[in-house]
Amino acid sequence: MDFGRLITALVTPFDDQLRVDWAGFEKLMDYVVNEQQSDSLVICGTTGESPTVTEEEKLKLFEAAVKHAGGRYKIIAGTGSNDTAHSIHLSQAAEKLGVDALLLVAPYYSRPSQEGMYQHFKAIAESVSIPVILYNVPGRTGVNLDADTTIRLSQIPNIVATKDCASTDQLTMIANGAAEGFRVYSGDDSATLPALSVGAHGIVSVASHVIGKEMKNMINCYLQGDVQGAAKLHGKLLPVFRGLFNCPYPVPNPAPVKFALNHKGISVGGVRLPLMNVTEKEGQFIASLFE
């Protein structure tokens, strides 16, 4: 299954009461795919505030996304957690709703062993028939899904890709050692071009909400052999990549990108506690990135 080169980890739009904005959700999908040129969408990943979106809301979001996409692009459901049994339950429910694939984050907080993570992902993958994408983000989970474990998991038929935020070195090892056809995606916007250069297939992005067209252009330049042109575009985009996570100091995702979308006239509301909306000063900095 081809998810394309540019995948957006979609924010979850809320209204002024922090309830899911269902009409806004469909408008956002259209904007990110049609205007910002995303190839596929992740629904209820970390950027979609998965820790504070209820299971009922998640299932409704998966269903609404599948219906609205209508097969025009792939819907990837974030169904992973640090509870294997619950991850299986949610993954099977998402499969029944017609999602195209699952994104499974490494078990956070409990910090299992490499064998524990292998068995966790194996059990979930074997409980469904649709493709599975691993998600390694050590900065949020407190544990690194090692390259060797990822390579081992790539041998399971329906584990088809990984989104890895560990390092360029780890991306390189996975890209060179994984099963044939297994695809590697960076999860770090600022590493999009470096990741492509070491064998990654693409990016699962946050910044693509607002600069997706420019990112797609950079990716295409690189793939067409215009490395110098791609590098120049990377240099232009780097302040936005960095600014959406450091404005001017680290601010937890997705508050900055939600502000950026609202600033551009795409209404997505605020964030649910314990996250906080950006401050006035932070908002001024984010707005300056698009002037």
Coordinates of C-alpha atoms in Angstrom, one line a residue:
M1 CA 0.0 0.0 0.0
D2 CA 1.4 3.4 -1.0
F3 CA 1.0 6.2 1.5
G4 CA 2.9 8.7 -0.5
R5 CA 5.9 10.8 0.4
L6 CA 4.1 13.5 2.5
I7 CA 1.8 12.3 5.3
T8 CA 0.2 14.9 7.7
A9 CA -0.4 14.0 11.3
L10 CA -3.6 15.9 11.5
V11 CA -4.6 18.1 14.4
T12 CA -8.1 17.5 15.9
P13 CA -10.2 20.7 15.5
F14 CA -12.1 21.8 18.5
D15 CA -14.9 24.4 19.0
D16 CA -14.8 27.1 21.7
Q17 CA -16.0 24.5 24.2
L18 CA -13.2 22.2 23.2
R19 CA -15.6 19.7 21.7
V20 CA -14.7 18.1 18.4
D21 CA -15.6 20.4 15.5
W22 CA -17.0 17.9 13.0
A23 CA -17.6 20.4 10.2
G24 CA -14.2 21.9 10.8
F25 CA -12.6 18.4 10.7
E26 CA -13.8 17.8 7.1
K27 CA -12.8 21.3 6.0
L28 CA -9.3 20.8 7.5
M29 CA -9.0 17.4 5.7
D30 CA -9.8 19.2 2.4
Y31 CA -7.4 22.0 3.1
V32 CA -4.5 19.8 4.0
V33 CA -5.0 17.4 1.0
N34 CA -6.1 19.8 -1.7
E35 CA -4.2 23.0 -0.8
Q36 CA -1.2 21.6 1.1
Q37 CA -0.8 18.5 -1.1
S38 CA -0.6 15.8 1.6
D39 CA -0.8 12.2 0.3
S40 CA -2.2 10.6 3.4
L41 CA -3.5 11.6 6.8
V42 CA -2.9 10.3 10.3
I43 CA -6.0 10.7 12.5
C44 CA -5.6 10.8 16.3
G45 CA -1.9 10.6 16.4
T46 CA 0.0 12.7 19.1
T47 CA -0.6 15.8 17.0
G48 CA -4.3 15.0 17.1
E49 CA -4.1 15.1 20.9
S50 CA -4.7 11.4 21.2
P51 CA -4.1 11.4 25.0
T52 CA -7.1 13.6 25.6
V53 CA -9.4 12.5 22.8
T54 CA -11.8 9.9 24.2
E55 CA -12.2 6.4 22.6
E56 CA -15.7 7.3 21.5
E57 CA -14.4 10.5 19.8
K58 CA -11.5 8.5 18.2
L59 CA -13.8 6.0 16.6
K60 CA -16.1 8.7 15.4
L61 CA -13.1 10.6 13.9
F62 CA -11.9 7.4 12.2
E63 CA -15.3 6.8 10.7
A64 CA -15.8 10.4 9.6
A65 CA -12.3 10.5 8.0
V66 CA -12.9 7.3 6.1
K67 CA -16.3 8.5 4.8
H68 CA -15.0 12.0 3.8
A69 CA -11.8 10.7 2.2
G70 CA -13.9 8.3 0.1
G71 CA -10.9 6.4 -1.1
R72 CA -9.2 9.5 -2.6
Y73 CA -6.3 9.2 -0.1
K74 CA -5.3 6.9 2.7
I75 CA -6.5 7.3 6.3
I76 CA -4.1 6.0 9.0
A77 CA -5.6 5.6 12.5
G78 CA -3.5 6.3 15.6
T79 CA -4.5 3.3 17.8
G80 CA -1.3 2.6 19.7
S81 CA -0.9 3.0 23.5
N82 CA 1.2 1.5 26.3
D83 CA -1.6 -1.1 26.9
T84 CA -1.3 -4.0 24.4
A85 CA -4.8 -5.3 25.0
H86 CA -6.4 -1.9 24.6
S87 CA -4.3 -1.2 21.5
I88 CA -5.6 -4.5 20.0
H89 CA -9.2 -3.5 20.9
L90 CA -8.9 -0.1 19.3
S91 CA -7.0 -1.3 16.3
Q92 CA -9.7 -4.0 15.5
A93 CA -12.4 -1.4 15.9
A94 CA -10.6 1.0 13.6
E95 CA -10.2 -1.8 11.0
K96 CA -13.9 -2.5 11.1
L97 CA -14.5 1.2 10.4
G98 CA -12.5 1.0 7.2
V99 CA -9.2 2.8 7.9
D100 CA -6.4 2.0 5.5
A101 CA -3.7 1.5 8.1
L102 CA -2.7 1.9 11.8
L103 CA 0.0 4.0 13.4
L104 CA 1.3 2.3 16.6
V105 CA 3.4 4.4 19.0
A106 CA 6.0 2.7 21.1
P107 CA 4.7 2.0 24.6
Y108 CA 5.3 5.1 26.6
Y109 CA 6.1 5.6 30.3
S110 CA 6.3 1.8 31.2
R111 CA 9.6 1.7 29.2
P112 CA 9.5 -2.0 28.2
S113 CA 12.5 -4.0 27.0
Q114 CA 13.2 -4.4 23.3
E115 CA 11.7 -7.9 23.4
G116 CA 8.6 -6.5 25.2
M117 CA 8.2 -3.9 22.4
Y118 CA 8.6 -6.6 19.7
Q119 CA 6.0 -8.8 21.3
H120 CA 3.7 -5.7 21.8
F121 CA 3.8 -4.7 18.1
K122 CA 3.7 -8.3 16.9
A123 CA 0.5 -9.0 18.9
I124 CA -1.3 -6.0 17.6
A125 CA -0.2 -6.5 14.0
E126 CA -1.4 -10.2 14.1
S127 CA -4.8 -9.1 15.5
V128 CA -5.6 -7.2 12.3
S129 CA -5.3 -7.7 8.6
I130 CA -4.5 -4.1 7.5
P131 CA -1.0 -2.5 7.3
V132 CA 0.7 -1.3 10.4
I133 CA 3.2 1.6 10.7
L134 CA 5.4 1.7 13.8
Y135 CA 6.0 5.0 15.5
N136 CA 9.2 5.6 17.5
V137 CA 9.5 8.9 19.3
P138 CA 11.9 8.6 22.2
G139 CA 11.5 12.2 23.3
R140 CA 7.9 11.6 24.2
T141 CA 7.8 7.9 25.1
G142 CA 11.0 7.6 27.2
V143 CA 12.1 4.5 25.3
N144 CA 13.8 4.0 21.9
L145 CA 12.6 1.2 19.6
D146 CA 16.0 0.2 18.4
A147 CA 17.0 -0.2 14.8
D148 CA 17.5 -4.0 15.3
T149 CA 14.1 -4.4 16.8
T150 CA 12.5 -2.4 14.0
I151 CA 14.3 -4.5 11.4
R152 CA 13.1 -7.7 13.1
L153 CA 9.5 -6.3 13.1
S154 CA 9.7 -5.5 9.4
Q155 CA 9.7 -9.3 8.8
I156 CA 6.1 -9.4 10.0
P157 CA 4.0 -9.3 6.7
N158 CA 1.6 -6.4 7.6
I159 CA 4.2 -4.2 9.4
V160 CA 5.0 -2.2 6.4
A161 CA 6.7 1.0 7.6
T162 CA 8.0 3.1 10.5
K163 CA 7.8 6.7 11.5
D164 CA 11.1 7.2 13.4
C165 CA 12.2 10.3 15.3
A166 CA 15.3 8.9 16.9
S167 CA 18.2 10.0 14.7
T168 CA 19.5 10.0 11.1
D169 CA 21.9 7.2 12.1
Q170 CA 18.9 5.0 13.1
L171 CA 17.0 5.9 10.0
T172 CA 20.0 4.8 7.9
M173 CA 20.3 1.5 9.7
I174 CA 16.7 0.7 9.3
A175 CA 16.5 1.7 5.7
N176 CA 19.5 -0.5 4.9
G177 CA 18.5 -3.5 7.0
A178 CA 14.7 -3.8 6.9
A179 CA 12.7 -6.3 4.8
E180 CA 12.2 -5.5 1.1
G181 CA 9.4 -3.0 0.6
F182 CA 9.5 -1.7 4.2
R183 CA 9.3 2.0 4.2
V184 CA 11.0 4.5 6.5
Y185 CA 9.5 7.9 7.3
S186 CA 11.1 10.6 9.4
G187 CA 8.9 12.1 12.1
D188 CA 11.0 15.2 12.3
D189 CA 10.1 18.0 9.8
S190 CA 13.6 19.6 9.9
A191 CA 15.1 16.2 9.0
T192 CA 12.9 15.6 5.9
L193 CA 15.7 16.2 3.4
P194 CA 18.5 14.6 5.4
A195 CA 16.3 11.6 5.9
L196 CA 15.6 11.2 2.2
S197 CA 19.3 11.3 1.5
V198 CA 19.9 8.2 3.7
G199 CA 17.1 6.1 2.3
A200 CA 13.9 7.3 3.9
H201 CA 10.7 7.3 1.8
G202 CA 9.2 10.5 3.2
I203 CA 7.9 12.4 6.2
V204 CA 5.1 12.2 8.6
S205 CA 4.7 15.9 9.2
V206 CA 3.3 18.6 11.4
A207 CA 4.5 21.6 9.4
S208 CA 2.7 20.3 6.3
H209 CA -0.5 21.7 7.7
V210 CA 0.8 25.1 6.7
I211 CA 3.8 24.6 4.3
G212 CA 2.9 21.3 2.7
K213 CA 3.1 22.6 -0.8
E214 CA 6.6 23.9 -0.2
M215 CA 7.6 20.6 1.4
K216 CA 6.2 18.6 -1.5
N217 CA 8.2 20.8 -3.9
M218 CA 11.4 20.2 -1.9
I219 CA 10.8 16.4 -1.9
N220 CA 10.1 16.4 -5.6
C221 CA 13.3 18.4 -6.3
Y222 CA 15.3 15.9 -4.5
L223 CA 13.7 12.9 -6.2
Q224 CA 14.2 14.5 -9.6
G225 CA 18.0 14.9 -8.9
D226 CA 18.0 18.6 -8.1
V227 CA 19.8 18.2 -4.8
Q228 CA 21.0 21.8 -4.8
G229 CA 17.5 23.1 -5.4
A230 CA 16.1 20.9 -2.6
A231 CA 18.8 22.1 -0.2
K232 CA 18.0 25.7 -1.0
L233 CA 14.3 25.0 -0.3
H234 CA 15.2 23.2 2.9
G235 CA 17.1 26.3 4.1
K236 CA 14.1 28.5 3.4
L237 CA 11.7 26.1 5.3
L238 CA 14.0 25.4 8.3
P239 CA 12.9 28.5 10.3
V240 CA 9.3 27.3 10.1
F241 CA 10.2 23.7 10.9
R242 CA 12.1 24.9 14.0
G243 CA 9.7 27.7 14.9
L244 CA 6.7 25.5 15.2
F245 CA 8.4 23.6 18.0
N246 CA 10.5 26.4 19.5
C247 CA 8.7 29.8 19.7
P248 CA 11.2 31.0 20.8
Y249 CA 11.6 28.2 23.3
P250 CA 10.1 24.7 23.2
V251 CA 6.3 24.6 23.2
P252 CA 4.5 21.3 23.1
N253 CA 3.0 20.2 19.8
P254 CA 0.2 20.9 18.6
A255 CA -0.4 24.3 20.2
P256 CA 2.0 26.1 17.8
V257 CA 0.6 24.6 14.6
K258 CA -3.0 25.1 15.8
F259 CA -2.2 28.8 16.2
A260 CA -0.6 28.9 12.8
L261 CA -3.7 27.4 11.2
N262 CA -6.0 29.8 13.0
H263 CA -3.7 32.6 12.0
K264 CA -4.1 31.5 8.4
G265 CA -7.9 31.5 8.7
I266 CA -8.3 27.7 9.1
S267 CA -10.3 27.4 12.3
V268 CA -9.1 24.5 14.5
G269 CA -9.6 26.0 18.0
G270 CA -7.3 25.5 21.0
V271 CA -5.8 22.5 22.8
R272 CA -7.1 20.5 25.7
L273 CA -5.5 20.5 29.1
P274 CA -2.9 19.6 30.2
L275 CA -1.6 21.3 27.1
M276 CA -1.9 25.1 26.9
N277 CA -2.5 27.5 24.1
V278 CA 0.5 29.6 23.0
T279 CA 1.0 32.9 24.8
E280 CA 0.7 36.2 23.1
K281 CA 4.4 36.5 22.7
E282 CA 4.7 33.0 21.3
G283 CA 1.8 33.7 18.9
Q284 CA 3.5 36.9 17.6
F285 CA 6.7 34.8 16.9
I286 CA 4.7 32.1 15.1
A287 CA 2.9 34.8 13.0
S288 CA 6.2 36.3 12.1
L289 CA 7.3 33.0 10.5
F290 CA 4.7 33.6 7.7
E291 CA 5.3 37.3 7.0

